[in-house]
Short mmCIF file of C-alpha atoms and ligand atoms in Angstrom, two decimals:
data_model
loop_
_atom_site.label_atom_id
_atom_site.label_comp_id
_atom_site.label_asym_id
_atom_site.label_seq_id
_atom_site.Cartn_x
_atom_site.Cartn_y
_atom_site.Cartn_z
CA UNK A 1 12.83 -11.22 14.30
CA UNK A 2 13.78 -8.69 11.05
CA UNK A 3 13.16 -12.04 8.03
CA UNK A 4 9.75 -10.98 7.75
CA UNK A 5 10.35 -8.38 4.43
CA UNK A 6 7.08 -7.94 2.59
CA UNK A 7 8.57 -7.13 -0.56
CA UNK A 8 8.49 -11.39 -1.16
CA UNK A 9 4.52 -11.15 -0.54
CA UNK A 10 3.50 -8.09 -1.75
CA UNK A 11 0.35 -8.00 -4.12
CA UNK A 12 -0.45 -11.30 -2.97
CA UNK A 13 -3.68 -12.08 -2.35
CA UNK A 14 -4.02 -11.10 1.71
CA UNK A 15 -2.80 -7.86 -0.04
CA UNK A 16 -5.94 -7.70 -2.30
CA UNK A 17 -7.88 -8.65 0.57
CA UNK A 18 -6.14 -6.13 2.54
CA UNK A 19 -6.21 -3.58 0.39
CA UNK A 20 -9.81 -3.12 -1.13
CA UNK A 21 -11.10 -3.73 2.41
CA UNK A 22 -8.43 0.12 3.28
CA UNK A 23 -9.73 1.63 -0.39
CA UNK A 24 -13.83 0.81 0.49
CA UNK A 25 -12.83 2.17 4.13
CA UNK A 26 -11.27 5.37 3.32
CA UNK A 27 -13.32 5.99 0.11
CA UNK A 28 -16.39 6.04 2.73
CA UNK A 29 -14.41 8.33 5.86
CA UNK A 30 -13.42 10.62 2.93
CA UNK A 31 -17.38 11.33 2.43
CA UNK A 32 -17.13 13.44 4.70
CA UNK A 33 -14.70 16.49 4.45
CA UNK A 34 -13.59 17.17 7.66
CA UNK A 35 -9.85 16.20 7.71
CA UNK A 36 -8.45 12.73 9.28
CA UNK A 37 -6.06 11.28 11.33
CA UNK A 38 -4.56 8.33 9.59
CA UNK A 39 -2.19 5.49 11.75
CA UNK A 40 -0.72 2.61 9.53
CA UNK A 41 1.40 0.71 12.49
CA UNK A 42 3.33 -2.16 9.85
CA UNK A 43 4.17 0.15 7.40
CA UNK A 44 6.84 -1.77 5.18
CA UNK A 45 8.52 0.03 2.35
CA UNK A 46 5.69 1.38 1.13
CA UNK A 47 6.41 0.37 -2.97
CA UNK A 48 7.87 -2.55 -3.83
CA UNK A 49 8.97 -3.71 -7.58
CA UNK A 50 7.43 -6.81 -9.03
CA UNK A 51 10.00 -7.78 -10.78
CA UNK A 52 12.87 -7.98 -8.11
CA UNK A 53 14.66 -10.09 -6.88
CA UNK A 54 12.64 -10.77 -4.01
CA UNK A 55 8.86 -10.94 -6.00
CA UNK A 56 10.94 -13.10 -8.60
CA UNK A 57 12.04 -15.50 -5.35
CA UNK A 58 8.19 -15.62 -4.26
CA UNK A 59 6.09 -14.59 -7.22
CA UNK A 60 3.20 -14.16 -5.22
CA UNK A 61 1.70 -11.14 -6.78
CA UNK A 62 1.12 -13.28 -9.76
CA UNK A 63 -1.07 -15.60 -8.31
CA UNK A 64 -2.50 -11.79 -6.50
CA UNK A 65 -2.88 -8.96 -8.08
CA UNK A 66 -0.93 -9.80 -11.70
CA UNK A 67 -3.87 -12.26 -11.81
CA UNK A 68 -6.38 -10.00 -10.89
CA UNK A 69 -5.11 -7.40 -13.91
CA UNK A 70 -5.16 -9.87 -16.17
CA UNK A 71 -8.27 -11.15 -15.61
CA UNK A 72 -10.92 -8.27 -15.38
CA UNK A 73 -7.92 -5.46 -16.99
CA UNK A 74 -7.17 -8.14 -20.14
CA UNK A 75 -4.74 -6.19 -22.57
CA UNK A 76 -7.44 -7.54 -25.47
CA UNK A 77 -10.71 -8.11 -25.94
CA UNK A 78 -13.44 -7.41 -23.62
CA UNK A 79 -13.14 -6.55 -19.87
CA UNK A 80 -15.42 -9.11 -17.34
CA UNK A 81 -17.77 -8.23 -15.59
CA UNK A 82 -16.18 -6.49 -12.88
CA UNK A 83 -17.36 -4.81 -8.86
CA UNK A 84 -16.50 -0.97 -7.61
CA UNK A 85 -14.65 -2.13 -5.09
CA UNK A 86 -12.52 -4.02 -7.40
CA UNK A 87 -12.04 -1.74 -9.72
CA UNK A 88 -11.83 1.46 -7.68
CA UNK A 89 -8.20 -1.38 -6.33
CA UNK A 90 -7.06 -1.87 -9.56
CA UNK A 91 -7.34 2.07 -10.55
CA UNK A 92 -5.51 3.07 -7.78
CA UNK A 93 -2.83 0.00 -8.37
CA UNK A 94 -2.62 1.22 -12.27
CA UNK A 95 -1.67 4.94 -11.56
CA UNK A 96 1.08 3.55 -10.02
CA UNK A 97 1.63 2.08 -13.38
CA UNK A 98 1.17 4.84 -15.71
CA UNK A 99 2.55 2.81 -18.50
CA UNK A 100 0.71 0.21 -18.38
CA UNK A 101 3.03 -2.87 -17.51
CA UNK A 102 2.22 -3.55 -13.79
CA UNK A 103 6.24 -3.08 -12.60
CA UNK A 104 5.61 -1.11 -8.96
CA UNK A 105 2.90 -2.08 -6.18
CA UNK A 106 2.07 0.16 -3.54
CA UNK A 107 1.92 -0.89 -0.28
CA UNK A 108 -0.34 0.18 2.54
CA UNK A 109 1.54 3.49 2.53
CA UNK A 110 1.08 4.57 -0.73
CA UNK A 111 -2.49 3.32 -0.96
CA UNK A 112 -3.93 5.62 1.75
CA UNK A 113 -1.45 8.62 0.51
CA UNK A 114 -2.77 8.80 -2.84
CA UNK A 115 -6.22 9.55 -1.47
CA UNK A 116 -5.74 11.59 0.88
CA UNK A 117 -6.79 15.40 1.37
CA UNK A 118 -3.89 18.02 1.46
CA UNK A 119 -7.52 20.55 1.57
CA UNK A 120 -8.84 18.88 4.51
CA UNK A 121 -5.46 18.56 6.18
CA UNK A 122 -5.18 14.47 6.04
CA UNK A 123 -2.42 13.77 7.65
CA UNK A 124 -0.54 10.31 7.67
CA UNK A 125 1.75 8.07 10.68
CA UNK A 126 3.40 5.38 8.98
CA UNK A 127 5.84 3.28 12.18
CA UNK A 128 8.39 0.33 10.73
CA UNK A 129 10.88 -0.94 12.71
CA UNK A 130 13.06 -3.12 10.04
CA UNK A 131 16.44 -1.32 10.00
CA UNK A 132 15.97 -1.33 5.93
CA UNK A 133 12.25 -1.68 5.14
CA UNK A 134 12.08 1.58 7.85
CA UNK A 135 15.32 3.81 5.68
CA UNK A 136 13.46 2.31 3.03
CA UNK A 137 10.66 3.74 3.16
CA UNK A 138 11.56 7.39 4.59
CA UNK A 139 13.11 7.75 1.57
CA UNK A 140 9.91 6.67 -0.62
CA UNK A 141 8.42 9.15 1.32
CA UNK A 142 10.69 12.49 1.24
CA UNK A 143 10.60 11.64 -2.59
CA UNK A 144 6.38 12.81 -2.07
CA UNK A 145 7.41 16.25 -0.95
CA UNK A 146 4.38 15.68 1.26
CA UNK A 147 5.81 17.40 4.59
CA UNK A 148 4.25 17.06 7.91
CA UNK A 149 1.56 15.62 6.12
CA UNK A 150 2.99 12.07 6.48
CA UNK A 151 5.64 11.36 8.78
CA UNK A 152 7.92 7.72 9.48
CA UNK A 153 9.12 6.45 12.50
CA UNK A 154 11.50 3.62 12.76
CA UNK A 155 9.32 2.56 16.18
CA UNK A 156 7.92 -0.29 17.62
CA UNK A 157 4.42 0.28 15.99
CA UNK A 158 2.16 -1.00 19.30
CA UNK A 159 3.87 1.94 21.23
CA UNK A 160 3.41 3.93 18.55
CA UNK A 161 -0.15 3.91 17.91
CA UNK A 162 -0.72 5.05 22.08
CA UNK A 163 0.39 9.31 22.04
CA UNK A 164 -1.60 9.11 18.59
CA UNK A 165 -4.79 8.32 20.11
CA UNK A 166 -7.57 10.54 20.15
CA UNK A 167 -6.62 12.30 17.72
CA UNK A 168 -6.86 15.70 17.26
CA UNK A 169 -9.38 17.83 16.24
CA UNK A 170 -9.74 18.68 12.97
CA UNK A 171 -10.86 22.17 11.06
CA UNK A 172 -14.58 21.44 11.95
CA UNK A 173 -13.25 19.97 15.92
CA UNK A 174 -14.18 16.84 15.41
CA UNK A 175 -11.55 14.10 15.71
CA UNK A 176 -10.75 11.06 13.02
CA UNK A 177 -9.16 8.69 13.17
CA UNK A 178 -8.11 4.96 10.56
CA UNK A 179 -5.46 2.73 12.18
CA UNK A 180 -4.43 -0.01 9.92
CA UNK A 181 -2.86 -2.38 11.74
CA UNK A 182 -1.42 -5.02 9.51
CA UNK A 183 2.22 -6.94 11.53
CA UNK A 184 3.67 -9.62 10.10
CA UNK A 185 2.73 -12.44 12.97
CA UNK A 186 6.55 -13.68 12.69
CA UNK A 187 6.52 -13.15 16.36
CA UNK A 188 3.87 -15.16 17.87
CA UNK A 189 3.30 -12.76 20.56
CA UNK A 190 2.27 -10.25 18.23
CA UNK A 191 -0.87 -11.95 18.69
CA UNK A 192 -1.73 -10.70 22.04
CA UNK A 193 -0.16 -7.90 20.88
CA UNK A 194 -2.75 -6.76 18.36
CA UNK A 195 -5.99 -7.99 21.37
CA UNK A 196 -3.59 -5.74 23.80
CA UNK A 197 -3.36 -2.88 21.57
CA UNK A 198 -6.89 -2.75 20.66
CA UNK A 199 -8.51 -2.90 24.07
CA UNK A 200 -6.06 -0.06 24.66
CA UNK A 201 -7.03 2.03 22.07
CA UNK A 202 -10.81 1.61 22.25
CA UNK A 203 -10.55 3.12 25.30
CA UNK A 204 -8.84 5.70 24.35
CA UNK A 205 -10.75 6.88 21.13
CA UNK A 206 -13.81 4.54 20.40
CA UNK A 207 -15.47 6.02 18.08
CA UNK A 208 -11.88 5.38 15.45
CA UNK A 209 -11.64 3.50 12.63
CA UNK A 210 -9.66 -0.17 13.15
CA UNK A 211 -8.59 -2.12 10.02
CA UNK A 212 -6.76 -5.24 11.86
CA UNK A 213 -5.33 -7.93 9.15
CA UNK A 214 -4.22 -10.86 9.74
CA UNK A 215 -3.66 -14.54 8.58
CA UNK A 216 -5.43 -17.91 8.67
CA UNK A 217 -3.55 -20.68 9.56
CA UNK A 218 -3.01 -23.29 11.49
CA UNK A 219 -2.73 -21.78 15.03
CA UNK A 220 -4.58 -21.28 17.83
CA UNK A 221 -3.69 -17.60 18.67
CA UNK A 222 -4.35 -17.06 14.84
CA UNK A 223 -7.61 -18.73 14.75
CA UNK A 224 -8.91 -16.91 18.56
CA UNK A 225 -7.93 -12.81 17.09
CA UNK A 226 -11.33 -12.16 15.51
CA UNK A 227 -12.48 -13.44 18.45
CA UNK A 228 -10.52 -11.86 20.99
CA UNK A 229 -10.98 -8.81 18.39
CA UNK A 230 -14.66 -9.83 18.24
CA UNK A 231 -15.47 -9.79 21.82
CA UNK A 232 -13.16 -6.10 22.64
CA UNK A 233 -15.92 -4.56 19.95
CA UNK A 234 -18.68 -6.69 21.52
CA UNK A 235 -17.50 -4.51 25.21
CA UNK A 236 -16.88 -1.28 24.07
CA UNK A 237 -20.38 -1.42 22.14
CA UNK A 238 -18.68 -0.94 18.95
CA UNK A 239 -19.48 -2.33 15.15
CA UNK A 240 -17.43 -4.64 13.66
CA UNK A 241 -17.28 -6.74 10.48
CA UNK A 242 -15.03 -9.61 9.76
CA UNK A 243 -14.29 -10.82 5.37
CA UNK A 244 -12.01 -12.91 4.78
CA UNK A 245 -10.56 -14.92 1.69
CA UNK A 246 -9.14 -18.29 1.37
CA UNK A 247 -7.77 -19.19 -1.84
CA UNK A 248 -7.08 -23.17 -1.70
CA UNK A 249 -4.47 -25.25 -1.99
CA UNK A 250 -3.99 -26.56 -5.81
CA UNK A 251 -2.06 -29.54 -6.52
CA UNK A 252 1.86 -28.64 -5.72
CA UNK A 253 4.16 -29.30 -8.29
CA UNK A 254 7.80 -31.58 -6.64
CA UNK A 255 9.60 -29.52 -4.57
CA UNK A 256 6.33 -26.39 -4.53
CA UNK A 257 5.66 -25.23 -1.78
CA UNK A 258 1.97 -24.07 0.28
CA UNK A 259 2.25 -20.52 0.51
CA UNK A 260 -0.30 -18.31 2.84
CA UNK A 261 -3.82 -19.57 1.36
CA UNK A 262 -6.03 -17.56 3.58
CA UNK A 263 -6.61 -14.27 5.64
CA UNK A 264 -9.08 -11.80 7.29
CA UNK A 265 -9.57 -8.47 7.69
CA UNK A 266 -11.78 -6.85 11.17
CA UNK A 267 -12.66 -3.95 10.91
CA UNK A 268 -14.26 -2.16 14.29
CA UNK A 269 -16.10 0.92 13.24
CA UNK A 270 -16.82 -0.45 9.45
CA UNK A 271 -18.66 1.10 7.27
CA UNK A 272 -22.06 0.90 6.98
CA UNK A 273 -21.83 0.32 3.40
CA UNK A 274 -18.76 -2.28 3.46
CA UNK A 275 -20.29 -5.61 4.30
CA UNK A 276 -22.95 -4.90 1.25
CA UNK A 277 -19.53 -4.23 -1.14
CA UNK A 278 -17.82 -7.07 0.55
CA UNK A 279 -20.27 -9.38 -0.14
CA UNK A 280 -20.66 -8.83 -4.01
CA UNK A 281 -17.30 -8.49 -4.14
CA UNK A 282 -15.73 -11.23 -2.82
CA UNK A 283 -17.27 -13.78 -4.88
CA UNK A 284 -15.28 -12.22 -7.50
CA UNK A 285 -11.58 -12.21 -5.95
CA UNK A 286 -12.61 -16.07 -4.69
CA UNK A 287 -13.40 -16.84 -8.38
CA UNK A 288 -10.29 -15.05 -9.80
CA UNK A 289 -7.75 -15.10 -7.13
CA UNK A 290 -8.75 -19.48 -6.71
CA UNK A 291 -6.45 -22.30 -7.33
CA UNK A 292 -7.60 -25.29 -5.40
CA UNK A 293 -9.09 -27.02 -2.73
CA UNK A 294 -10.76 -25.01 -0.12
CA UNK A 295 -11.54 -22.44 -1.83
CA UNK A 296 -13.91 -19.86 0.40
CA UNK A 297 -14.76 -16.16 1.24
CA UNK A 298 -16.80 -14.76 4.78
CA UNK A 299 -18.39 -11.88 5.64
CA UNK A 300 -19.54 -11.11 8.88
CA UNK A 301 -20.91 -8.45 10.75
CA UNK A 302 -22.39 -7.32 14.46
CA UNK A 303 -25.36 -5.61 12.83
N1 LIG B 401 1.12 -3.17 6.09
C1 LIG B 401 1.91 -3.26 4.54
C2 LIG B 401 1.01 -2.67 3.76
O1 LIG B 401 0.22 -3.38 3.38
O2 LIG B 401 2.13 -2.28 2.76
C3 LIG B 401 2.79 -4.10 4.91
C4 LIG B 401 3.22 -4.58 5.91
S1 LIG B 401 4.01 -5.94 6.63
C5 LIG B 401 3.05 -7.48 6.58
C6 LIG B 401 4.86 -5.75 7.97
C7 LIG B 401 5.53 -4.83 8.40
O3 LIG B 401 6.00 -4.32 9.99
C8 LIG B 401 7.13 -5.42 8.06
O4 LIG B 401 7.53 -4.37 7.15
C9 LIG B 401 7.53 -5.84 9.68
O5 LIG B 401 9.24 -5.01 9.35
C10 LIG B 401 7.07 -4.37 9.88
N2 LIG B 401 7.11 -5.23 11.77
C11 LIG B 401 7.49 -5.90 12.19
N3 LIG B 401 7.12 -5.65 13.89
C12 LIG B 401 7.12 -3.99 13.55
C13 LIG B 401 6.51 -3.46 15.17
N4 LIG B 401 6.68 -3.47 16.23
N5 LIG B 401 6.41 -1.93 14.68
C14 LIG B 401 6.81 -1.68 13.72
N6 LIG B 401 6.90 -2.30 12.94
C15 LIG B 401 6.93 -3.75 12.53
#
């Protein structure tokens, strides 16, 4: 417990997939004015320095956001064709790096906060259990001066979510929520807890939008999770979407270690535009971030 630090992984291919899907989903929900409750059950530290010791050691951003930005936003020469979902993601990351050099990577709390609408009274509830990352997150959030619109709780996010659903009604009377569940899966029981919290949440608030990230690794629980989520969505009569990105295995130099190569995002109650958007955007991510054997992407949905 607590050996996972997202700073080693910030901006890697999994973050690229997760945050691209997150932004596309947020944008769609925000087409309606009514306020939204956002819950990030596993928030991380919020902001990451890409030039810190952490990211230097893992270097995972180099094969993720750094490579993507360099390929699609080259310092010199014409930029190749991109896709609106990827452009939206790159614009948001670029916003955190106003002098043009890629030094800061926004984690999910800051991705969400950057798009929140004060006039709609959107609110963001963040949970982070790690003592150090929880403190860093609190101080990063304090600098926003967002008041009660953004809160940080150092509590188990699976537990913290329950009392927040259903969300309170907004000004127009409608209840709206987007929940991101992004555990580190450091503990095997996280897979079962994700399924349990989704089952419970779909009872409390069936119309919420739920985004679940998971790693694609050789472990039965990881393999089963999207199937369990699909079954839960079907049992609740809710639409779902499942997107995966696999960057493949590169030939390793002696002593080099193969990190995570693939991950998935499972979305319950996805925007109806998300499937078409990802079907067009993911080939570009695979092409740009793919690094060897087995690179692939997939998008499947209930509709
Ligand atoms: N969502 C973040 C993002 O996209 O920028 C990354 C989150 S990281 C993958 C998972 C985080 O969950 C870690 O910072 C870890 O300390 C935290 N964590 C682990 N178990 C937790 C729990 N039960 N409740 C809340 N946070 C937890």
